[in-house]
Amino acid sequence: MSAFVSAPIRRVTTRGNLQLSAVSKRFSKRGALILDEVTLNCKPGEFVVVVGPTGSGKSTVLNIAAGMLKADQGEVTLDGEPVSAPGPDRAVVFQEHGLFPWLNAEQNVGFGLKMRGVSKSERNDRVQEALQMVHLAHSAKKLIHEMSGGMRQRVAIARALILNPAVLLMDEPFAALDAQTRTLMHEQLQEIWQETGKTILFITHSVGEAVRLADRVIVMHAHPGRVRKEIPIELPHPRNFDSRDINDIVRHVRTEIEDEVNRVNKHLAEDFWKPEKRTDLGSADRNLGSGI
Ligand SMILES: Nc1ncnc2c1ncn2[C@@H]1O[C@H](COP(=O)(O)OP(=O)(O)OP(=O)(O)O)[C@@H](O)[C@H]1O
Ligand SMILES: [Mg+2]
């Protein structure tokens, strides 16, 4: 049994240093350059949020950090060890919860431990602890279809936490939730993060979400994917989501993204949509007659 499996979910501050160094990626030999020397260092216990236009390579960065995709160039390490495959030290939570519909909440959460041969009694303790952390101890026996979207994502987070990873990788985990549930999830995730001290690499399209949660926001540059800007958010946690400070920073980050989106749109228009010069329309000052 690995050390990760036998350890309870506890505060970790000495591990979780995730480092991407000059990572480049194409999906085919002659294909477009998707990531161009992306360097990103998440310190142990840091909450890093990546935002950027669609297609800028955010999920690709996360999948490479997870070990699900391989970089063509560059290096990925976790606490100095090269990352080359998925591992229990890096848990992933996606927008789609990916839970087994035929299992109930506690069976889903305990599935990974069962596969690793952890005894039933230890499993039960660990499942209870993980479910308590996401405030779902009372719903342990519920089947997935009996739960709301927010509850399902909380089960997915509990399933990720139970292996006591050093790093949580989250790809738009709350994108499908309504605004109130999202706010609740932000509060709970901050609580879990502060309690466990895990490193979190989180992707979102929501600038508000990014600024509420992050120690540092990374704004991606698109086509190719690069780090455009890093914006430290130096406000104490847990944050008052309605504070003026937050709103000022949200405006600043939004401007950065809008500039990038405008740059990309202009670039795409120049590259792919160059209308041919028409010569048959005459000039604007041509006499078109006096009309009807
Ligand atoms: N498996 C794949 N094969 C080929 N191309 C891919 C693959 N996965 C991603 N891409 C391409 O890589 C680019 C970056 O995709 P990625 O999913 O990382 O972007 P993203 O920033 O997460 O976008 P979104 O905000 O829409 O989720 C896109 O152009 C996408 O089409
Ligand atoms: Mg994506």
PDB file of C-alpha atoms in Angstrom, residues 15-256:
ATOM      1  CA  ARG A  15       4.749  18.884  -0.327  1.00  0.00           C
ATOM      2  CA  GLY A  16       2.843  20.044  -3.341  1.00  0.00           C
ATOM      3  CA  ASN A  17       5.461  22.038  -5.237  1.00  0.00           C
ATOM      4  CA  LEU A  18       4.247  21.606  -8.810  1.00  0.00           C
ATOM      5  CA  GLN A  19       6.598  22.970 -11.406  1.00  0.00           C
ATOM      6  CA  LEU A  20       6.076  23.206 -15.165  1.00  0.00           C
ATOM      7  CA  SER A  21       9.249  24.394 -16.881  1.00  0.00           C
ATOM      8  CA  ALA A  22       9.181  25.584 -20.506  1.00  0.00           C
ATOM      9  CA  VAL A  23       6.481  23.062 -21.443  1.00  0.00           C
ATOM     10  CA  SER A  24       5.613  22.927 -25.149  1.00  0.00           C
ATOM     11  CA  LYS A  25       2.970  20.798 -26.846  1.00  0.00           C
ATOM     12  CA  ARG A  26       1.598  20.003 -30.294  1.00  0.00           C
ATOM     13  CA  PHE A  27      -1.049  17.359 -30.824  1.00  0.00           C
ATOM     14  CA  SER A  28       0.487  16.250 -34.115  1.00  0.00           C
ATOM     15  CA  LYS A  29       3.844  16.683 -35.785  1.00  0.00           C
ATOM     16  CA  ARG A  30       2.729  19.349 -38.214  1.00  0.00           C
ATOM     17  CA  GLY A  31      -0.123  20.607 -36.047  1.00  0.00           C
ATOM     18  CA  ALA A  32      -0.367  24.002 -34.409  1.00  0.00           C
ATOM     19  CA  LEU A  33       1.811  24.806 -31.441  1.00  0.00           C
ATOM     20  CA  ILE A  34      -0.673  24.566 -28.547  1.00  0.00           C
ATOM     21  CA  LEU A  35       1.656  25.369 -25.642  1.00  0.00           C
ATOM     22  CA  ASP A  36       4.781  27.412 -26.165  1.00  0.00           C
ATOM     23  CA  GLU A  37       7.274  27.154 -23.309  1.00  0.00           C
ATOM     24  CA  VAL A  38       4.760  27.476 -20.507  1.00  0.00           C
ATOM     25  CA  THR A  39       6.456  27.907 -17.140  1.00  0.00           C
ATOM     26  CA  LEU A  40       4.334  27.749 -14.033  1.00  0.00           C
ATOM     27  CA  ASN A  41       5.431  27.154 -10.475  1.00  0.00           C
ATOM     28  CA  CYS A  42       2.805  26.362  -7.827  1.00  0.00           C
ATOM     29  CA  LYS A  43       4.284  26.568  -4.348  1.00  0.00           C
ATOM     30  CA  PRO A  44       3.193  24.101  -1.656  1.00  0.00           C
ATOM     31  CA  GLY A  45      -0.259  25.102  -0.436  1.00  0.00           C
ATOM     32  CA  GLU A  46      -0.729  27.786  -3.076  1.00  0.00           C
ATOM     33  CA  PHE A  47      -4.075  28.337  -4.837  1.00  0.00           C
ATOM     34  CA  VAL A  48      -3.308  29.132  -8.477  1.00  0.00           C
ATOM     35  CA  VAL A  49      -6.110  29.899 -10.935  1.00  0.00           C
ATOM     36  CA  VAL A  50      -5.656  29.881 -14.712  1.00  0.00           C
ATOM     37  CA  VAL A  51      -7.942  31.987 -16.904  1.00  0.00           C
ATOM     38  CA  GLY A  52      -7.823  32.787 -20.592  1.00  0.00           C
ATOM     39  CA  PRO A  53      -9.680  32.637 -23.893  1.00  0.00           C
ATOM     40  CA  THR A  54     -11.176  29.376 -25.070  1.00  0.00           C
ATOM     41  CA  GLY A  55      -8.582  27.240 -26.806  1.00  0.00           C
ATOM     42  CA  SER A  56      -5.637  28.924 -25.084  1.00  0.00           C
ATOM     43  CA  GLY A  57      -4.448  25.590 -23.700  1.00  0.00           C
ATOM     44  CA  LYS A  58      -5.675  25.740 -20.106  1.00  0.00           C
ATOM     45  CA  SER A  59      -6.949  22.147 -20.029  1.00  0.00           C
ATOM     46  CA  THR A  60      -3.834  20.992 -21.851  1.00  0.00           C
ATOM     47  CA  VAL A  61      -1.689  22.510 -19.094  1.00  0.00           C
ATOM     48  CA  LEU A  62      -3.788  20.751 -16.452  1.00  0.00           C
ATOM     49  CA  ASN A  63      -3.742  17.407 -18.262  1.00  0.00           C
ATOM     50  CA  ILE A  64       0.036  17.594 -18.594  1.00  0.00           C
ATOM     51  CA  ALA A  65       0.331  18.381 -14.867  1.00  0.00           C
ATOM     52  CA  ALA A  66      -1.931  15.391 -14.184  1.00  0.00           C
ATOM     53  CA  GLY A  67       0.329  13.149 -16.280  1.00  0.00           C
ATOM     54  CA  MET A  68      -2.552  12.326 -18.646  1.00  0.00           C
ATOM     55  CA  LEU A  69      -0.773  14.068 -21.532  1.00  0.00           C
ATOM     56  CA  LYS A  70       2.918  14.179 -22.267  1.00  0.00           C
ATOM     57  CA  ALA A  71       4.744  17.411 -23.055  1.00  0.00           C
ATOM     58  CA  ASP A  72       6.872  17.453 -26.228  1.00  0.00           C
ATOM     59  CA  GLN A  73       9.450  19.617 -24.547  1.00  0.00           C
ATOM     60  CA  GLY A  74      10.050  20.937 -21.085  1.00  0.00           C
ATOM     61  CA  GLU A  75       9.712  19.344 -17.709  1.00  0.00           C
ATOM     62  CA  VAL A  76       6.999  18.744 -15.130  1.00  0.00           C
ATOM     63  CA  THR A  77       7.958  17.916 -11.569  1.00  0.00           C
ATOM     64  CA  LEU A  78       6.128  17.474  -8.292  1.00  0.00           C
ATOM     65  CA  ASP A  79       8.368  18.022  -5.289  1.00  0.00           C
ATOM     66  CA  GLY A  80      11.354  17.511  -7.539  1.00  0.00           C
ATOM     67  CA  GLU A  81      10.150  14.180  -8.964  1.00  0.00           C
ATOM     68  CA  PRO A  82       9.383  14.058 -12.705  1.00  0.00           C
ATOM     69  CA  VAL A  83       5.682  13.661 -13.567  1.00  0.00           C
ATOM     70  CA  SER A  84       5.227  11.161 -16.386  1.00  0.00           C
ATOM     71  CA  ALA A  85       1.898   9.442 -15.611  1.00  0.00           C
ATOM     72  CA  PRO A  86      -1.205   9.966 -13.456  1.00  0.00           C
ATOM     73  CA  GLY A  87      -0.601   9.293  -9.771  1.00  0.00           C
ATOM     74  CA  PRO A  88      -2.404   9.497  -6.419  1.00  0.00           C
ATOM     75  CA  ASP A  89      -0.325  12.551  -5.460  1.00  0.00           C
ATOM     76  CA  ARG A  90      -2.311  14.568  -8.075  1.00  0.00           C
ATOM     77  CA  ALA A  91      -6.105  14.263  -8.012  1.00  0.00           C
ATOM     78  CA  VAL A  92      -8.237  15.714 -10.794  1.00  0.00           C
ATOM     79  CA  VAL A  93     -11.767  17.149 -10.595  1.00  0.00           C
ATOM     80  CA  PHE A  94     -13.490  17.948 -13.900  1.00  0.00           C
ATOM     81  CA  GLN A  95     -16.636  19.854 -14.820  1.00  0.00           C
ATOM     82  CA  GLU A  96     -18.262  16.459 -15.436  1.00  0.00           C
ATOM     83  CA  HIS A  97     -18.175  14.693 -12.096  1.00  0.00           C
ATOM     84  CA  GLY A  98     -17.409  11.264 -13.610  1.00  0.00           C
ATOM     85  CA  LEU A  99     -19.046   9.388 -10.725  1.00  0.00           C
ATOM     86  CA  PHE A 100     -20.388   5.849 -11.091  1.00  0.00           C
ATOM     87  CA  PRO A 101     -24.197   6.139 -11.263  1.00  0.00           C
ATOM     88  CA  TRP A 102     -24.759   2.618  -9.911  1.00  0.00           C
ATOM     89  CA  LEU A 103     -22.823   3.344  -6.709  1.00  0.00           C
ATOM     90  CA  ASN A 104     -23.954   5.573  -3.854  1.00  0.00           C
ATOM     91  CA  ALA A 105     -21.975   8.545  -2.544  1.00  0.00           C
ATOM     92  CA  GLU A 106     -19.862   6.631  -0.037  1.00  0.00           C
ATOM     93  CA  GLN A 107     -19.147   3.805  -2.487  1.00  0.00           C
ATOM     94  CA  ASN A 108     -18.008   6.328  -5.091  1.00  0.00           C
ATOM     95  CA  VAL A 109     -15.763   8.097  -2.582  1.00  0.00           C
ATOM     96  CA  GLY A 110     -14.292   4.823  -1.304  1.00  0.00           C
ATOM     97  CA  PHE A 111     -13.819   3.239  -4.723  1.00  0.00           C
ATOM     98  CA  GLY A 112     -10.152   4.252  -5.114  1.00  0.00           C
ATOM     99  CA  LEU A 113      -9.246   2.888  -1.678  1.00  0.00           C
ATOM    100  CA  LYS A 114     -11.096  -0.372  -2.396  1.00  0.00           C
ATOM    101  CA  MET A 115      -9.136  -0.803  -5.635  1.00  0.00           C
ATOM    102  CA  ARG A 116      -5.950  -0.339  -3.622  1.00  0.00           C
ATOM    103  CA  GLY A 117      -6.959  -3.066  -1.183  1.00  0.00           C
ATOM    104  CA  VAL A 118      -7.550  -0.850   1.868  1.00  0.00           C
ATOM    105  CA  SER A 119      -9.478  -2.733   4.559  1.00  0.00           C
ATOM    106  CA  LYS A 120     -13.190  -2.122   4.955  1.00  0.00           C
ATOM    107  CA  SER A 121     -12.940  -0.584   8.422  1.00  0.00           C
ATOM    108  CA  GLU A 122     -10.177   1.837   7.426  1.00  0.00           C
ATOM    109  CA  ARG A 123     -12.079   2.633   4.259  1.00  0.00           C
ATOM    110  CA  ASN A 124     -15.220   3.462   6.217  1.00  0.00           C
ATOM    111  CA  ASP A 125     -13.343   5.862   8.501  1.00  0.00           C
ATOM    112  CA  ARG A 126     -11.657   7.576   5.590  1.00  0.00           C
ATOM    113  CA  VAL A 127     -14.884   7.843   3.579  1.00  0.00           C
ATOM    114  CA  GLN A 128     -16.682   9.410   6.546  1.00  0.00           C
ATOM    115  CA  GLU A 129     -13.856  11.898   6.999  1.00  0.00           C
ATOM    116  CA  ALA A 130     -13.896  12.851   3.309  1.00  0.00           C
ATOM    117  CA  LEU A 131     -17.688  13.170   3.215  1.00  0.00           C
ATOM    118  CA  GLN A 132     -17.657  15.313   6.356  1.00  0.00           C
ATOM    119  CA  MET A 133     -15.138  17.592   4.733  1.00  0.00           C
ATOM    120  CA  VAL A 134     -17.598  18.348   1.915  1.00  0.00           C
ATOM    121  CA  HIS A 135     -20.571  18.460   4.335  1.00  0.00           C
ATOM    122  CA  LEU A 136     -22.204  15.357   2.910  1.00  0.00           C
ATOM    123  CA  ALA A 137     -21.945  12.892   5.804  1.00  0.00           C
ATOM    124  CA  HIS A 138     -25.767  12.783   5.940  1.00  0.00           C
ATOM    125  CA  SER A 139     -26.046  11.810   2.246  1.00  0.00           C
ATOM    126  CA  ALA A 140     -23.632   8.882   2.222  1.00  0.00           C
ATOM    127  CA  LYS A 141     -26.239   6.382   1.030  1.00  0.00           C
ATOM    128  CA  LYS A 142     -27.698   8.531  -1.735  1.00  0.00           C
ATOM    129  CA  LEU A 143     -27.336   7.420  -5.331  1.00  0.00           C
ATOM    130  CA  ILE A 144     -25.859   9.912  -7.776  1.00  0.00           C
ATOM    131  CA  HIS A 145     -29.167  10.626  -9.523  1.00  0.00           C
ATOM    132  CA  GLU A 146     -30.714  11.458  -6.141  1.00  0.00           C
ATOM    133  CA  MET A 147     -28.258  14.327  -5.639  1.00  0.00           C
ATOM    134  CA  SER A 148     -28.160  17.905  -6.934  1.00  0.00           C
ATOM    135  CA  GLY A 149     -25.363  19.111  -9.223  1.00  0.00           C
ATOM    136  CA  GLY A 150     -23.595  20.777  -6.303  1.00  0.00           C
ATOM    137  CA  MET A 151     -23.789  17.617  -4.188  1.00  0.00           C
ATOM    138  CA  ARG A 152     -22.361  15.548  -7.044  1.00  0.00           C
ATOM    139  CA  GLN A 153     -19.391  17.888  -7.405  1.00  0.00           C
ATOM    140  CA  ARG A 154     -18.861  17.661  -3.636  1.00  0.00           C
ATOM    141  CA  VAL A 155     -18.797  13.847  -3.912  1.00  0.00           C
ATOM    142  CA  ALA A 156     -16.256  14.215  -6.739  1.00  0.00           C
ATOM    143  CA  ILE A 157     -14.118  16.464  -4.496  1.00  0.00           C
ATOM    144  CA  ALA A 158     -14.383  13.978  -1.609  1.00  0.00           C
ATOM    145  CA  ARG A 159     -13.310  11.200  -3.971  1.00  0.00           C
ATOM    146  CA  ALA A 160     -10.301  13.305  -4.975  1.00  0.00           C
ATOM    147  CA  LEU A 161      -9.401  14.169  -1.368  1.00  0.00           C
ATOM    148  CA  ILE A 162      -9.571  10.656  -0.012  1.00  0.00           C
ATOM    149  CA  LEU A 163      -6.258   9.631  -1.545  1.00  0.00           C
ATOM    150  CA  ASN A 164      -4.679  12.574   0.265  1.00  0.00           C
ATOM    151  CA  PRO A 165      -3.067  14.052  -2.847  1.00  0.00           C
ATOM    152  CA  ALA A 166      -0.505  16.828  -2.542  1.00  0.00           C
ATOM    153  CA  VAL A 167      -2.139  18.650  -5.436  1.00  0.00           C
ATOM    154  CA  LEU A 168      -5.753  19.124  -6.529  1.00  0.00           C
ATOM    155  CA  LEU A 169      -6.149  19.816 -10.253  1.00  0.00           C
ATOM    156  CA  MET A 170      -9.566  21.304 -11.011  1.00  0.00           C
ATOM    157  CA  ASP A 171     -10.789  21.984 -14.562  1.00  0.00           C
ATOM    158  CA  GLU A 172     -13.855  24.250 -14.438  1.00  0.00           C
ATOM    159  CA  PRO A 173     -15.338  22.150 -11.618  1.00  0.00           C
ATOM    160  CA  PHE A 174     -18.237  24.515 -10.898  1.00  0.00           C
ATOM    161  CA  ALA A 175     -18.997  25.701 -14.437  1.00  0.00           C
ATOM    162  CA  ALA A 176     -22.286  23.823 -14.686  1.00  0.00           C
ATOM    163  CA  LEU A 177     -23.661  24.976 -11.330  1.00  0.00           C
ATOM    164  CA  ASP A 178     -26.128  27.781 -10.668  1.00  0.00           C
ATOM    165  CA  ALA A 179     -24.862  31.009  -9.078  1.00  0.00           C
ATOM    166  CA  GLN A 180     -25.975  30.264  -5.490  1.00  0.00           C
ATOM    167  CA  THR A 181     -24.540  26.754  -5.511  1.00  0.00           C
ATOM    168  CA  ARG A 182     -21.317  28.100  -6.959  1.00  0.00           C
ATOM    169  CA  THR A 183     -20.993  30.609  -4.140  1.00  0.00           C
ATOM    170  CA  LEU A 184     -21.539  27.824  -1.621  1.00  0.00           C
ATOM    171  CA  MET A 185     -18.898  25.719  -3.370  1.00  0.00           C
ATOM    172  CA  HIS A 186     -16.433  28.629  -3.252  1.00  0.00           C
ATOM    173  CA  GLU A 187     -16.915  28.899   0.493  1.00  0.00           C
ATOM    174  CA  GLN A 188     -16.534  25.156   1.008  1.00  0.00           C
ATOM    175  CA  LEU A 189     -13.514  24.850  -1.256  1.00  0.00           C
ATOM    176  CA  GLN A 190     -11.752  27.683   0.573  1.00  0.00           C
ATOM    177  CA  GLU A 191     -12.524  25.943   3.846  1.00  0.00           C
ATOM    178  CA  ILE A 192     -11.173  22.600   2.574  1.00  0.00           C
ATOM    179  CA  TRP A 193      -8.097  24.284   1.144  1.00  0.00           C
ATOM    180  CA  GLN A 194      -7.340  26.110   4.389  1.00  0.00           C
ATOM    181  CA  GLU A 195      -7.945  22.953   6.405  1.00  0.00           C
ATOM    182  CA  THR A 196      -5.802  20.648   4.252  1.00  0.00           C
ATOM    183  CA  GLY A 197      -3.155  23.073   2.943  1.00  0.00           C
ATOM    184  CA  LYS A 198      -3.178  21.415  -0.469  1.00  0.00           C
ATOM    185  CA  THR A 199      -1.796  23.021  -3.598  1.00  0.00           C
ATOM    186  CA  ILE A 200      -4.664  23.767  -5.979  1.00  0.00           C
ATOM    187  CA  LEU A 201      -4.373  24.430  -9.705  1.00  0.00           C
ATOM    188  CA  PHE A 202      -7.817  25.560 -10.828  1.00  0.00           C
ATOM    189  CA  ILE A 203      -9.133  26.520 -14.256  1.00  0.00           C
ATOM    190  CA  THR A 204     -12.111  28.745 -14.848  1.00  0.00           C
ATOM    191  CA  HIS A 205     -13.763  31.079 -17.330  1.00  0.00           C
ATOM    192  CA  SER A 206     -15.180  33.136 -14.483  1.00  0.00           C
ATOM    193  CA  VAL A 207     -13.005  36.080 -13.519  1.00  0.00           C
ATOM    194  CA  GLY A 208     -15.040  36.572 -10.323  1.00  0.00           C
ATOM    195  CA  GLU A 209     -14.396  32.965  -9.323  1.00  0.00           C
ATOM    196  CA  ALA A 210     -10.671  33.361 -10.068  1.00  0.00           C
ATOM    197  CA  VAL A 211     -10.260  36.483  -7.955  1.00  0.00           C
ATOM    198  CA  ARG A 212     -12.345  35.107  -5.084  1.00  0.00           C
ATOM    199  CA  LEU A 213     -10.265  31.968  -4.781  1.00  0.00           C
ATOM    200  CA  ALA A 214      -6.745  32.597  -6.005  1.00  0.00           C
ATOM    201  CA  ASP A 215      -3.469  33.512  -4.394  1.00  0.00           C
ATOM    202  CA  ARG A 216      -2.320  34.104  -7.955  1.00  0.00           C
ATOM    203  CA  VAL A 217      -4.208  34.391 -11.249  1.00  0.00           C
ATOM    204  CA  ILE A 218      -2.458  33.293 -14.435  1.00  0.00           C
ATOM    205  CA  VAL A 219      -3.837  34.876 -17.601  1.00  0.00           C
ATOM    206  CA  MET A 220      -3.107  32.749 -20.670  1.00  0.00           C
ATOM    207  CA  HIS A 221      -2.076  34.071 -24.040  1.00  0.00           C
ATOM    208  CA  ALA A 222      -3.695  32.117 -26.885  1.00  0.00           C
ATOM    209  CA  HIS A 223      -2.415  30.702 -30.202  1.00  0.00           C
ATOM    210  CA  PRO A 224       0.043  29.584 -29.015  1.00  0.00           C
ATOM    211  CA  GLY A 225      -0.702  29.091 -25.334  1.00  0.00           C
ATOM    212  CA  ARG A 226       1.704  31.049 -23.178  1.00  0.00           C
ATOM    213  CA  VAL A 227       1.596  32.726 -19.811  1.00  0.00           C
ATOM    214  CA  ARG A 228       0.515  36.275 -20.637  1.00  0.00           C
ATOM    215  CA  LYS A 229       0.422  37.679 -17.132  1.00  0.00           C
ATOM    216  CA  GLU A 230       0.588  36.601 -13.489  1.00  0.00           C
ATOM    217  CA  ILE A 231      -1.494  38.648 -11.077  1.00  0.00           C
ATOM    218  CA  PRO A 232      -0.982  38.035  -7.339  1.00  0.00           C
ATOM    219  CA  ILE A 233      -4.184  38.528  -5.319  1.00  0.00           C
ATOM    220  CA  GLU A 234      -2.919  39.751  -1.997  1.00  0.00           C
ATOM    221  CA  LEU A 235      -6.136  39.650   0.001  1.00  0.00           C
ATOM    222  CA  PRO A 236      -6.568  37.492   3.119  1.00  0.00           C
ATOM    223  CA  HIS A 237      -8.593  34.257   3.002  1.00  0.00           C
ATOM    224  CA  PRO A 238     -11.401  33.459   3.478  1.00  0.00           C
ATOM    225  CA  ARG A 239     -12.536  36.391   1.411  1.00  0.00           C
ATOM    226  CA  ASN A 240     -15.550  38.591   1.643  1.00  0.00           C
ATOM    227  CA  PHE A 241     -16.837  38.073  -1.869  1.00  0.00           C
ATOM    228  CA  ASP A 242     -18.692  41.377  -1.964  1.00  0.00           C
ATOM    229  CA  SER A 243     -15.773  43.553  -0.921  1.00  0.00           C
ATOM    230  CA  ARG A 244     -14.735  46.523  -2.995  1.00  0.00           C
ATOM    231  CA  ASP A 245     -11.130  45.281  -3.173  1.00  0.00           C
ATOM    232  CA  ILE A 246     -12.295  42.133  -4.935  1.00  0.00           C
ATOM    233  CA  ASN A 247     -14.389  44.080  -7.412  1.00  0.00           C
ATOM    234  CA  ASP A 248     -11.461  46.358  -8.295  1.00  0.00           C
ATOM    235  CA  ILE A 249      -9.209  43.342  -8.971  1.00  0.00           C
ATOM    236  CA  VAL A 250     -11.961  41.606 -10.970  1.00  0.00           C
ATOM    237  CA  ARG A 251     -12.112  44.653 -13.237  1.00  0.00           C
ATOM    238  CA  HIS A 252      -8.337  44.598 -13.679  1.00  0.00           C
ATOM    239  CA  VAL A 253      -8.210  40.867 -14.554  1.00  0.00           C
ATOM    240  CA  ARG A 254     -11.223  41.209 -16.844  1.00  0.00           C
ATOM    241  CA  THR A 255      -9.452  43.960 -18.788  1.00  0.00           C
ATOM    242  CA  GLU A 256      -6.426  41.682 -19.228  1.00  0.00           C
TER     243      GLU A 256
END
